[in-house]
Coordinates of C-alpha atoms in Angstrom, one line a residue:
M1 CA 35.9 147.0 102.8
S2 CA 39.8 147.0 102.9
R3 CA 41.8 145.8 106.0
P4 CA 45.1 146.5 104.7
L5 CA 48.4 144.7 106.1
R6 CA 50.7 147.8 105.5
Q7 CA 53.8 145.4 105.6
L8 CA 55.5 146.8 102.4
A9 CA 57.8 149.7 102.7
S10 CA 56.6 153.2 102.0
L11 CA 57.9 154.9 98.8
A12 CA 59.9 157.4 100.9
G13 CA 61.4 154.6 102.9
C14 CA 62.4 151.8 100.6
A15 CA 62.8 152.1 96.9
L16 CA 61.7 148.2 96.5
A17 CA 58.4 149.0 98.2
F18 CA 56.5 147.1 95.3
L19 CA 58.9 144.2 95.1
P20 CA 59.6 141.1 97.4
C21 CA 62.6 143.2 99.7
S22 CA 21.4 127.3 121.4
I23 CA 18.4 125.1 121.1
A24 CA 16.5 125.7 117.8
L25 CA 13.0 125.1 117.3
A26 CA 10.6 124.5 114.4
S27 CA 9.0 128.1 114.5
E28 CA 12.6 129.6 114.1
T29 CA 12.8 132.6 112.0
V30 CA 16.1 134.6 111.1
A31 CA 16.3 138.5 111.7
P32 CA 17.5 140.0 108.4
L33 CA 20.5 142.6 108.3
P34 CA 19.3 145.9 107.3
E35 CA 20.9 147.8 104.8
S36 CA 24.0 149.8 106.2
D37 CA 23.2 148.8 109.8
Y38 CA 26.3 146.9 109.9
T39 CA 30.1 147.2 109.2
T40 CA 33.3 145.4 110.0
R41 CA 36.6 146.5 111.3
A42 CA 39.9 145.1 111.7
A43 CA 40.8 144.7 115.5
C44 CA 44.5 145.3 115.0
Q45 CA 46.1 148.6 113.4
A46 CA 47.9 148.4 110.1
P47 CA 51.5 147.0 111.1
A48 CA 54.8 148.7 110.5
F49 CA 57.4 147.4 108.3
G50 CA 58.6 143.9 109.6
E51 CA 55.9 143.3 111.7
A52 CA 52.8 140.8 111.4
A53 CA 49.1 141.8 111.5
C54 CA 46.5 140.0 113.4
M55 CA 43.7 138.7 111.8
T56 CA 40.6 139.5 113.9
V57 CA 37.6 141.4 112.3
Q58 CA 34.8 142.9 114.4
L59 CA 31.0 143.1 113.4
I60 CA 30.0 146.3 114.4
P61 CA 26.2 147.1 114.7
I62 CA 26.1 151.0 113.5
T63 CA 22.6 152.1 114.1
A64 CA 20.1 151.7 117.0
E65 CA 18.1 149.3 114.9
A66 CA 20.9 147.0 114.4
R67 CA 21.8 146.7 118.1
R68 CA 18.1 145.8 118.7
R69 CA 18.2 143.0 116.4
N70 CA 19.3 139.4 116.6
H71 CA 22.8 139.1 115.0
P72 CA 24.7 138.1 113.5
L73 CA 23.8 135.8 110.6
G74 CA 24.1 131.9 111.5
I75 CA 21.7 131.3 114.6
A76 CA 17.9 131.0 113.8
H77 CA 16.1 132.3 116.9
R78 CA 12.2 131.6 117.8
A79 CA 9.8 134.2 116.5
V80 CA 8.9 135.5 119.9
R81 CA 9.1 138.9 121.7
R82 CA 11.9 139.2 124.3
S83 CA 10.4 139.0 127.9
S84 CA 14.0 139.4 129.0
A85 CA 17.3 141.1 128.4
P86 CA 19.2 139.3 125.4
T87 CA 22.4 137.5 126.6
P88 CA 25.3 136.2 125.0
A89 CA 24.1 132.7 126.3
G90 CA 20.9 133.2 124.4
G91 CA 22.6 133.6 121.1
F92 CA 21.8 137.1 120.5
L93 CA 25.5 138.3 119.8
G94 CA 26.9 135.5 117.8
L95 CA 27.5 131.9 117.9
R96 CA 28.2 130.2 121.1
P97 CA 30.3 127.3 122.2
Q98 CA 27.5 124.8 121.5
D99 CA 26.6 126.2 118.2
L100 CA 30.3 125.5 117.0
H101 CA 30.1 121.9 118.4
A102 CA 26.6 121.0 116.7
A103 CA 27.5 122.7 113.4
Y104 CA 31.0 120.7 113.3
S105 CA 29.7 117.6 115.1
L106 CA 32.5 117.9 117.8
P107 CA 32.9 116.5 121.1
V108 CA 33.7 118.6 124.0
S109 CA 36.8 116.9 125.5
A110 CA 39.8 115.5 124.0
T111 CA 40.5 111.8 124.5
S112 CA 44.2 112.5 125.8
E113 CA 45.8 115.2 127.7
Q114 CA 46.2 118.1 125.0
T115 CA 48.1 121.7 125.4
I116 CA 47.1 124.3 123.0
A117 CA 49.6 127.1 122.8
L118 CA 48.3 130.5 121.4
V119 CA 51.0 132.8 120.1
D120 CA 50.1 136.6 120.2
A121 CA 51.8 139.9 120.7
Y122 CA 51.6 142.1 123.5
N123 CA 50.2 141.4 126.9
D124 CA 46.5 141.1 127.6
P125 CA 46.2 141.9 131.4
T126 CA 42.5 140.9 131.5
A127 CA 42.9 137.7 129.5
Q128 CA 42.2 135.3 132.4
A129 CA 39.4 137.4 133.8
D130 CA 37.6 137.6 130.5
L131 CA 38.1 133.8 130.1
K132 CA 36.6 133.1 133.4
T133 CA 33.4 135.6 132.6
Y134 CA 33.1 133.8 129.2
D135 CA 33.3 130.1 130.9
E136 CA 30.6 131.3 133.4
E137 CA 28.3 132.7 130.7
F138 CA 28.2 129.4 128.8
G139 CA 28.5 127.2 131.6
L140 CA 32.0 125.6 130.5
P141 CA 34.6 124.2 133.1
A142 CA 36.6 126.7 134.9
C143 CA 40.1 127.2 133.0
T144 CA 42.6 129.3 135.6
T145 CA 46.0 129.5 136.6
A146 CA 44.8 128.2 140.0
N147 CA 43.6 124.7 138.3
K148 CA 46.8 124.9 135.9
C149 CA 44.3 124.8 132.8
F150 CA 45.3 128.3 131.8
T151 CA 49.1 129.7 131.7
Q152 CA 50.2 133.2 130.5
I153 CA 53.9 133.7 129.7
S154 CA 56.2 135.9 127.7
Q155 CA 58.3 134.9 124.7
T156 CA 61.1 134.4 127.5
G157 CA 59.0 131.9 129.2
S158 CA 58.4 133.9 132.3
E159 CA 55.0 134.1 134.0
T160 CA 55.8 137.3 135.8
E161 CA 57.7 139.5 133.5
L162 CA 55.0 140.0 130.7
P163 CA 55.2 142.5 127.7
F164 CA 53.4 145.7 127.7
P165 CA 51.0 146.6 129.2
K166 CA 51.3 144.7 132.4
T167 CA 48.2 146.2 134.0
T168 CA 45.0 148.0 132.7
A169 CA 46.1 151.0 134.5
E170 CA 49.3 151.2 132.3
L171 CA 47.3 150.7 129.2
K172 CA 45.1 153.7 130.0
A173 CA 48.1 155.8 131.1
A174 CA 49.6 155.1 127.9
S175 CA 46.3 155.7 125.6
K176 CA 46.8 159.3 126.9
G177 CA 50.6 159.7 126.7
S178 CA 52.9 160.8 124.0
T179 CA 52.3 160.1 120.4
S180 CA 54.4 157.0 120.4
E181 CA 53.0 156.0 123.7
R182 CA 49.2 156.1 122.2
K183 CA 50.2 154.3 119.3
E184 CA 51.7 151.5 121.2
A185 CA 48.7 151.5 123.3
K186 CA 46.4 151.1 120.3
G187 CA 48.5 148.2 119.0
A188 CA 48.0 146.4 122.4
I189 CA 44.3 147.0 122.5
G190 CA 43.9 145.5 118.9
W191 CA 46.2 142.5 119.9
G192 CA 44.2 142.2 123.3
T193 CA 41.3 141.6 121.4
E194 CA 43.0 139.2 119.2
I195 CA 44.0 137.2 122.6
S196 CA 40.5 137.3 123.8
L197 CA 39.3 135.5 120.5
D198 CA 42.1 132.9 120.5
V199 CA 41.9 131.9 124.2
Q200 CA 38.1 131.7 124.4
S201 CA 37.3 130.1 121.0
A202 CA 40.3 127.3 121.9
H203 CA 38.5 126.9 125.3
A204 CA 35.2 126.6 123.5
I205 CA 36.1 124.0 121.2
C206 CA 38.1 121.7 123.7
E207 CA 36.9 122.0 127.2
S208 CA 39.5 119.7 128.6
C209 CA 42.6 121.3 127.0
R210 CA 45.3 123.1 128.6
I211 CA 45.8 126.6 127.2
V212 CA 49.1 128.2 126.9
L213 CA 49.2 131.9 125.9
V214 CA 52.4 132.8 124.7
E215 CA 52.7 136.8 124.2
A216 CA 55.7 138.2 122.1
S217 CA 57.0 141.5 123.1
N218 CA 55.5 143.1 120.0
P219 CA 54.1 142.1 116.6
A220 CA 57.9 142.2 115.3
N221 CA 58.3 139.0 113.0
A222 CA 61.4 138.1 114.9
N223 CA 59.6 138.3 118.4
L224 CA 56.7 136.4 117.1
A225 CA 59.2 133.5 115.9
A226 CA 60.6 133.6 119.2
A227 CA 57.4 133.0 120.9
E228 CA 56.6 130.4 118.5
R229 CA 59.8 128.4 119.6
R230 CA 58.7 129.1 123.2
A231 CA 55.3 127.5 122.6
E232 CA 57.2 124.4 121.2
A233 CA 59.6 124.5 124.3
V234 CA 56.9 124.2 126.8
G235 CA 55.4 121.0 125.0
A236 CA 52.5 122.4 123.4
N237 CA 50.7 119.7 121.3
E238 CA 49.0 122.3 119.0
I239 CA 50.1 125.9 118.3
S240 CA 47.7 128.5 116.6
N241 CA 48.9 131.7 115.0
S242 CA 46.2 134.1 114.1
W243 CA 48.5 136.6 112.3
G244 CA 50.4 137.0 109.1
S245 CA 52.9 138.8 107.1
P246 CA 53.9 138.7 103.2
E247 CA 56.1 135.8 102.8
E248 CA 58.8 137.7 101.0
L249 CA 59.6 139.8 104.1
V250 CA 59.9 137.0 106.7
G251 CA 63.6 136.0 107.2
S252 CA 64.8 132.3 106.9
S253 CA 65.7 132.1 110.6
E254 CA 62.2 133.2 111.4
R255 CA 60.6 130.7 109.0
E256 CA 62.5 127.8 110.7
A257 CA 60.7 128.7 113.9
F258 CA 57.7 126.8 112.5
N259 CA 59.3 123.6 111.4
H260 CA 58.5 121.4 114.4
P261 CA 57.8 118.0 113.6
K262 CA 54.9 116.2 115.2
T263 CA 53.4 119.3 116.5
V264 CA 50.3 120.7 114.9
I265 CA 50.9 124.2 114.0
T266 CA 48.1 126.2 112.5
A267 CA 48.1 129.6 110.7
S268 CA 45.5 131.9 109.7
A269 CA 45.5 132.7 105.8
G270 CA 44.2 136.4 106.0
D271 CA 41.2 138.2 105.5
D272 CA 41.6 140.0 102.4
G273 CA 41.2 137.4 99.6
Y274 CA 43.5 135.7 97.2
R275 CA 46.9 136.9 97.4
D276 CA 45.5 139.8 99.6
W277 CA 43.8 141.6 96.7
A278 CA 41.8 143.7 99.0
S279 CA 44.6 145.0 101.3
G280 CA 45.4 147.5 98.8
E281 CA 49.1 146.9 99.4
G282 CA 50.1 144.6 96.4
E283 CA 49.9 140.9 95.9
F284 CA 51.2 138.5 98.6
T285 CA 50.5 135.1 100.1
S286 CA 50.7 135.4 104.0
F287 CA 53.4 133.8 106.3
P288 CA 53.3 131.7 108.0
A289 CA 50.3 130.0 106.2
S290 CA 52.4 129.8 103.0
Y291 CA 54.9 127.5 105.0
P292 CA 54.6 123.9 103.8
D293 CA 55.3 122.6 107.4
V294 CA 52.3 124.3 108.9
V295 CA 48.4 123.9 108.4
A296 CA 47.0 126.9 106.6
V297 CA 43.6 127.8 107.6
G298 CA 41.1 129.6 105.3
G299 CA 37.9 130.9 106.1
T300 CA 34.2 130.2 105.2
R301 CA 30.7 131.6 105.9
L302 CA 28.4 129.3 107.7
K303 CA 24.7 129.0 106.4
T304 CA 22.1 129.6 109.0
L305 CA 22.2 126.7 111.4
G306 CA 19.4 124.4 111.5
I307 CA 17.5 122.5 114.0
G308 CA 19.6 121.7 117.1
G309 CA 22.3 123.7 115.3
A310 CA 22.8 121.5 112.6
W311 CA 25.4 122.3 109.7
Q312 CA 23.3 123.3 106.8
G313 CA 26.4 124.3 104.5
E314 CA 29.3 126.5 104.2
T315 CA 30.4 128.8 101.2
V316 CA 33.9 130.3 101.0
W317 CA 33.7 133.7 102.7
N318 CA 34.0 136.7 100.4
G319 CA 32.2 140.0 100.6
D320 CA 32.8 142.3 103.5
G321 CA 36.6 140.7 103.9
A322 CA 37.4 137.5 102.3
S323 CA 39.4 134.6 103.0
G324 CA 43.0 134.7 102.2
G325 CA 44.9 132.4 100.2
G326 CA 47.1 131.9 97.2
C327 CA 50.0 130.3 95.5
S328 CA 53.4 130.7 97.3
T329 CA 56.2 132.4 95.2
L330 CA 58.6 130.8 97.6
F331 CA 58.0 127.4 98.8
T332 CA 57.4 124.2 97.0
A333 CA 54.1 122.0 97.9
Q334 CA 54.6 118.9 99.9
P335 CA 54.2 115.7 98.0
W336 CA 50.7 114.8 99.8
Q337 CA 49.3 118.1 98.5
Q338 CA 50.7 117.4 94.9
E339 CA 48.9 114.2 95.3
A340 CA 45.3 115.6 95.5
A341 CA 43.3 114.2 92.8
D342 CA 42.8 117.6 91.3
W343 CA 46.0 119.2 91.8
A344 CA 46.6 119.7 88.2
S345 CA 43.5 121.9 88.1
V346 CA 44.5 124.0 91.1
G347 CA 47.2 126.2 88.9
C348 CA 50.0 126.6 91.5
G349 CA 52.3 124.1 89.4
A350 CA 54.7 122.5 92.0
N351 CA 54.4 125.8 94.3
R352 CA 52.8 125.4 97.8
A353 CA 48.9 126.4 97.8
V354 CA 47.2 128.0 100.5
N355 CA 45.1 126.6 102.1
D356 CA 44.9 123.0 103.7
V357 CA 41.6 123.2 105.7
S358 CA 39.1 125.9 106.5
A359 CA 36.4 126.8 109.4
D360 CA 34.0 129.5 109.8
A361 CA 35.6 133.2 109.7
D362 CA 32.8 135.7 108.3
P363 CA 32.2 138.0 111.1
Y364 CA 28.5 138.0 109.8
T365 CA 28.4 134.5 110.8
G366 CA 31.0 135.0 113.8
I367 CA 31.3 134.1 117.4
V368 CA 30.3 136.0 120.6
I369 CA 33.7 137.0 122.6
R370 CA 34.2 138.7 126.0
D371 CA 36.7 141.4 125.6
S372 CA 36.9 144.0 128.7
D373 CA 39.7 146.0 126.7
S374 CA 37.6 146.1 123.6
P375 CA 38.0 149.4 121.7
G376 CA 35.3 151.9 121.9
K377 CA 31.6 151.2 122.6
E378 CA 30.4 149.8 119.3
C379 CA 29.9 146.3 120.4
Q380 CA 27.8 147.0 123.3
E381 CA 24.4 145.5 122.7
E382 CA 21.3 147.6 123.4
Y383 CA 17.7 146.4 124.4
E384 CA 14.8 148.2 125.7
E385 CA 12.6 147.3 128.6
S386 CA 9.7 149.0 130.0
G387 CA 10.7 152.1 128.1
T388 CA 14.4 152.2 129.3
L389 CA 17.4 151.6 127.0
H390 CA 20.0 149.1 128.5
T391 CA 23.4 148.0 127.2
I392 CA 25.6 144.7 127.4
P393 CA 28.8 146.0 127.6
E394 CA 32.1 144.3 126.8
W395 CA 30.6 141.4 124.6
C396 CA 31.4 141.7 120.9
T397 CA 31.0 139.7 117.6
Y398 CA 34.1 138.6 116.0
G399 CA 35.2 136.6 112.8
G400 CA 38.3 136.5 110.4
T401 CA 40.7 133.7 109.9
S402 CA 42.0 134.5 113.4
L403 CA 38.6 132.6 114.5
A404 CA 39.2 129.8 112.0
S405 CA 42.8 128.9 113.3
P406 CA 42.3 128.3 116.7
I407 CA 39.1 126.1 116.0
I408 CA 41.2 124.0 113.7
A409 CA 44.0 123.7 116.2
S410 CA 41.4 122.7 118.8
V411 CA 39.9 120.0 116.5
F412 CA 43.3 118.7 116.0
A413 CA 43.3 118.7 120.0
L414 CA 40.1 116.8 120.1
A415 CA 41.5 114.2 117.8
G416 CA 44.6 113.7 119.9
G417 CA 47.1 115.8 118.2
A418 CA 49.7 115.0 115.7
G419 CA 50.4 111.3 116.5
E420 CA 53.2 109.9 114.7
V421 CA 52.8 112.3 111.7
A422 CA 55.5 114.5 111.5
Y423 CA 53.7 117.4 109.6
P424 CA 49.9 117.0 110.6
A425 CA 48.5 118.6 107.2
Q426 CA 49.4 115.2 105.9
T427 CA 46.7 113.8 108.0
L428 CA 44.1 116.0 106.2
Y429 CA 45.0 114.9 102.7
R430 CA 45.1 111.3 103.8
S431 CA 41.2 111.6 105.1
L432 CA 40.3 113.6 101.8
S433 CA 41.0 110.4 100.0
A434 CA 40.5 107.8 102.5
A435 CA 37.9 109.0 105.0
P436 CA 36.0 112.2 103.4
A437 CA 33.0 111.6 105.5
G438 CA 34.9 113.5 108.4
L439 CA 35.2 116.5 106.2
H440 CA 32.5 118.9 105.0
D441 CA 33.5 119.6 101.5
V442 CA 33.2 123.1 100.5
T443 CA 32.3 123.5 96.8
V444 CA 30.8 126.9 96.4
G445 CA 32.6 130.5 96.4
S446 CA 35.5 131.9 95.6
N447 CA 38.0 134.4 97.2
G448 CA 39.1 136.3 94.0
F449 CA 39.1 139.8 93.2
C450 CA 35.6 141.6 93.0
G451 CA 35.8 145.2 91.7
S452 CA 32.5 146.4 93.0
T453 CA 31.5 146.9 96.6
F454 CA 30.0 144.3 98.8
D455 CA 26.2 143.9 99.4
Q456 CA 25.8 146.1 102.6
E457 CA 22.8 144.0 103.6
T458 CA 24.3 140.7 103.7
G459 CA 28.1 141.4 103.7
L460 CA 28.4 139.3 100.7
S461 CA 30.3 139.9 97.5
T462 CA 28.3 141.3 94.7
C463 CA 30.5 139.4 92.0
S464 CA 29.9 135.9 90.8
E465 CA 32.4 133.5 91.6
G466 CA 33.4 133.0 88.1
T467 CA 34.1 136.6 87.7
E468 CA 35.9 136.6 90.7
A469 CA 38.2 133.6 89.9
A470 CA 38.8 134.7 86.3
A471 CA 40.1 138.2 87.6
S472 CA 42.5 136.4 90.2
C473 CA 43.7 133.1 89.1
S474 CA 42.6 132.5 85.7
S475 CA 39.6 130.6 86.9
T476 CA 41.7 127.6 88.3
F477 CA 41.0 126.2 91.8
A478 CA 43.7 128.2 93.3
C479 CA 40.9 130.8 94.1
L480 CA 37.7 128.9 93.2
A481 CA 35.8 126.2 95.4
A482 CA 35.3 123.0 93.7
P483 CA 34.5 119.4 94.7
G484 CA 37.5 117.7 96.6
Y485 CA 40.5 119.7 97.2
D486 CA 40.8 123.7 96.3
G487 CA 42.8 126.5 97.2
P488 CA 40.2 128.8 99.1
S489 CA 38.8 126.0 101.4
G490 CA 41.4 123.2 101.3
V491 CA 40.1 119.9 102.0
G492 CA 36.9 121.4 103.5
T493 CA 35.7 121.9 107.0
P494 CA 35.5 119.6 110.2
D495 CA 32.6 117.1 110.3
G496 CA 33.4 115.4 113.5
V497 CA 37.0 114.7 114.4
S498 CA 37.6 111.5 112.2
G499 CA 39.3 113.5 109.5
F500 CA 41.9 114.9 112.0
I501 CA 42.9 111.6 113.6
P502 CA 46.4 110.4 112.2
G503 CA 46.2 107.1 110.3
A504 CA 48.0 105.1 108.0
V505 CA 49.9 106.8 105.2
T506 CA 48.5 105.4 101.9
S507 CA 51.3 106.9 99.5
A508 CA 55.1 106.0 99.8
S509 CA 56.1 109.3 98.8
A510 CA 54.1 111.0 101.5
T511 CA 56.1 109.2 104.4
T512 CA 58.6 112.1 105.0
S513 CA 58.3 115.6 104.6
Q514 CA 59.7 117.5 101.5
P515 CA 62.1 120.3 102.5
S516 CA 60.7 123.7 102.1
S517 CA 62.3 125.2 98.9
E518 CA 62.7 129.0 98.2
T519 CA 63.0 128.2 94.4
P520 CA 60.3 125.7 93.6
T521 CA 61.1 123.3 90.9
P522 CA 58.8 121.4 88.5
A523 CA 57.4 118.2 89.8
P524 CA 55.3 115.5 87.9
T525 CA 51.6 116.3 88.3
P526 CA 49.0 113.9 88.6
A527 CA 46.4 113.4 85.8
P528 CA 43.8 116.0 86.1
V529 CA 40.2 115.1 87.6
A530 CA 37.9 117.7 86.5
P531 CA 35.2 118.2 89.2
T532 CA 33.4 120.5 86.9
P533 CA 32.0 120.3 83.4
V534 CA 34.7 122.9 82.2
A535 CA 38.2 121.4 82.1
V536 CA 40.8 124.1 83.4
P537 CA 44.3 124.1 81.9
V538 CA 47.3 124.1 84.2
V539 CA 49.1 127.3 84.3
T540 CA 52.6 126.8 83.5
I541 CA 53.5 130.7 82.6
Q542 CA 54.7 132.4 85.6
L543 CA 55.4 136.1 86.0
R544 CA 57.2 137.3 89.1
G545 CA 58.8 140.4 90.7
L546 CA 56.4 142.7 89.1
G547 CA 57.3 146.2 90.6
L548 CA 58.1 150.0 89.6
T549 CA 61.4 150.7 88.5
T550 CA 63.7 152.8 90.5
S551 CA 63.1 155.9 88.2
A552 CA 59.6 155.5 88.6
L553 CA 59.7 155.3 92.4
I554 CA 61.8 158.5 92.4
A555 CA 59.5 160.1 90.3
L556 CA 56.4 159.2 92.2
A557 CA 58.2 161.2 95.2
R558 CA 57.5 164.4 92.7
H559 CA 54.6 165.9 91.2
P560 CA 53.2 165.8 88.4
V561 CA 53.7 162.2 87.4
T562 CA 52.8 161.1 83.7
S563 CA 51.3 157.9 82.7
K564 CA 54.7 156.6 81.3
V565 CA 55.2 154.5 84.2
G566 CA 58.3 152.2 84.3
F567 CA 58.1 148.7 85.6
S568 CA 59.9 145.4 85.6
F569 CA 59.1 141.8 85.9
T570 CA 60.6 138.4 85.4
L571 CA 59.2 135.7 83.0
N572 CA 59.8 131.8 82.9
M573 CA 59.1 131.9 79.2
P574 CA 58.7 134.4 76.3
V575 CA 55.3 135.5 76.0
T576 CA 53.0 138.7 75.5
V577 CA 51.9 140.6 78.7
R578 CA 49.0 142.7 78.8
M579 CA 49.3 145.7 81.1
M580 CA 46.5 147.7 82.6
L581 CA 46.6 150.6 84.9
A582 CA 43.6 151.7 87.2
R583 CA 42.8 154.4 89.4
R584 CA 40.5 154.0 92.5
V585 CA 37.8 156.4 92.7
R586 CA 34.6 157.2 94.8
S587 CA 31.3 157.3 92.6
H588 CA 28.0 157.3 94.0
G589 CA 29.4 156.5 97.4
H590 CA 31.1 153.6 96.4
L591 CA 34.8 153.1 95.7
R592 CA 35.6 151.9 92.2
W593 CA 38.5 151.0 90.0
V594 CA 38.7 153.1 86.6
T595 CA 41.0 152.1 83.9
I596 CA 43.5 154.9 82.8
G597 CA 43.6 154.7 79.3
H598 CA 43.5 151.5 77.2
A599 CA 45.2 148.0 78.1
T600 CA 48.7 147.7 76.6
T601 CA 50.0 144.3 75.2
I602 CA 53.8 144.1 75.1
A603 CA 56.4 141.2 74.1
A604 CA 58.5 140.2 76.9
S605 CA 61.5 137.8 77.0
V606 CA 62.5 134.9 79.4
G607 CA 64.0 136.4 82.5
H608 CA 64.2 140.1 83.6
N609 CA 62.0 142.8 81.6
I610 CA 62.1 146.5 82.1
K611 CA 58.9 148.4 80.3
R612 CA 57.1 151.3 80.2
L613 CA 53.4 152.2 79.8
A614 CA 52.8 154.3 76.9
G615 CA 51.3 157.7 77.2
S616 CA 52.4 161.0 78.7
R617 CA 49.1 162.4 80.5
H618 CA 49.3 163.6 83.9
L619 CA 48.1 161.4 86.5
P620 CA 46.1 163.0 89.6
T621 CA 46.8 162.0 93.2
G622 CA 45.4 158.8 94.5
L623 CA 45.5 155.2 94.5
Y624 CA 46.9 153.1 91.4
R625 CA 46.7 149.6 90.5
L626 CA 49.0 148.0 87.9
T627 CA 48.3 144.8 86.6
A628 CA 50.3 142.4 84.4
T629 CA 48.6 139.3 82.9
P630 CA 50.9 137.1 80.8
R631 CA 49.1 135.2 77.9
G632 CA 48.2 131.8 79.4
G633 CA 49.3 132.8 82.8
G634 CA 47.8 134.2 85.9
P635 CA 47.9 138.2 86.7
R636 CA 50.3 139.9 89.1
T637 CA 49.1 143.3 90.5
I638 CA 50.7 146.1 92.6
F639 CA 49.5 149.1 94.0
F640 CA 51.1 152.6 94.5
H641 CA 50.2 156.0 95.6
I642 CA 50.7 159.3 94.2
G643 CA 50.7 162.4 96.5

C-alpha cells in the first residue's frame, strides 16, 4: 500500500520532475487479524511541491468483525469474555503509555526540567482538550496551559494568533466551502491527527516534561523551518519533527534551521521504505532525517509484549508501509557514524546513512490516540452488549515514524537531554560501543523493495529480507538489519535510558561536528567487521541524477509514447549499466510490476551520460518504473506516468 510523498513536480509543471530540482497474565492469548479486515491510511494528504508530508499512518478496521476484535497486534489479552465495554485504557485499541514504558524499560519522569517542542503544520484547536481526555483515560498527570505544562504557539511565537483553523467551527465551515477551502481543511485535519499523535505520545513517555506545540502556518518547507527556529528560540531541550520532504528539494537556508548544537532534534525517516521506494514518486532520502546534525529515527514492529508488557523483540517495519531510510546523496556522514564497527558493510561510502536509532512505528503494533477531529468514522470501535451495538468514537490506532520520532525525543528528555554533546546522535554511537546494554539490537528485517503485495492478515511483507535487500541496496546494511549498526534500525531501540545519557567521548575525531557537505568526499573507512557469515563488499560505484531527458518529458505530454525512452544519469567511474523498464498492472486484485521487453545493458562513461532504451513499441497509459543498476553499484529508480 503506497502512501506517496508527492513532492516532485508534475510533468506538466516541471521538466526536471525526476531530477533532484496493561497487565498481562499467564493465560493470555492474542486475537489474530483476519484477512482483509484491516487496512491503513496516511493521515496527511499528498503535499504540494515545496511542502512536507506528515508521517502518521492510521490502522483502520474495515469490517464489523474487525471492530469487535482486540487490536492491534502487540498486546496480549486474557482469554475471557468481555463483561463490560472495551476501553482504550483496557488496551483494546492499541498500545498504552504503560505498554511503551514496559516495552522500552523507561521511567515516567525526567531527572531534570525538560521541554519537548513538537513542530507541526496548521492549528489543532482541540489539541489541549484531546490531551486532557487522553490523560484522564490513562491516569497521567494533567498537562495544561493553566499549569504551564502545555503551550501552543505559532511559528511567530504568538499564543493567540494561531494558524488556520482557529476553531473547530472554522474548520467545519471550510470543509463545506470552495474547492481551495476544502483542500486546506483536509490538510488541516490530517495535520491535526499528526499533532494529536505527537503531543499525546510525548506526554505518555515523559510525564514530567513541558510540551510546546509549535505550529507552522502550513506545510511549506520554509514555514516548517521557521517553526523549527521558533522551537529553538523558546528554549526547547528536544525538538521532534514527524514529517519530511525529499532532501534535494529543501533549500540551504531551510536546512540550517536544523543546526542547533546541544539541542536534541529528532526527525522521522518516512513510511515508504528505503529511499521511499513505495511512494511511487521516485527515489529520495527524506529531510530533515538525512541532515547529519539531527537524530534520524526509523521504524520497527514490536513483537507481542510478554507478561507485564516485557519486550519480546522487534523487527524492521516492512509490509503495509515500511520504515524510511537510505544513503543521502547530499550530505557526508558525521565521524561518529563512520566509526561504527561495521560501517564498511553499510554501503553508503562517506555519505550520511539514515537512520541513527529507531522505535515502534508499524500501525499494526500502534498506539491508541484521542483525536476528536479525526477524518471519517473509521476509527470508531464497536462492541455489542445485550444485543445493542455501541461505539467508542474519536479513539484511533496510529503508527508511522511519526510515532517513533516523539518517542525517541522523549527518551532523550528522560535521560536529561543533550548534555554537553553538540550533536546528540553522537551519544547513541558512543553507547553502541561503550554501553550496548542500553539498546535493543534489531537484527531482523529490511526496509528494501518488495515487488508483491503485503500479507493482508498480518500486514507484513511477503518477500524475504534477502530479496528486499538485494533489490534496493545491493544486500548491504544500508537497508538490511544486522548486529550492531545498520541503516534501517540505526543503533537499535531504547532499553532503558542509559544509551541516551551523554557520556565521555571515546574518539578524538568525534569531539566536534563535521560540517555538513552537499558534495560528499571519500573518507578513510574502518576495516569491515562482518556480523554475518557472508562478506558484503563496499559499494564504491555511484550513479546519481537518474532522470528522463527533456525530449522524453515533452513526449510524455503527448500520446502515443514509444518504448524508446530517453534518460540521463551521472557516474563516478566508467562501467556498464543495466536498464529495466516496468509497468504497474493489476492482476488478480493485486498491483504488480511487469517488465517491458528485456533488460538492456549499456556502456557508460565517467560523468554525464544520455542514453535511450531500445525498441519502438507503443506504451499504454499507466505508471512506469525505470531502474538503472551499475555493475558493482546500487540501483537507482524513477517513476513516471503516461496519460
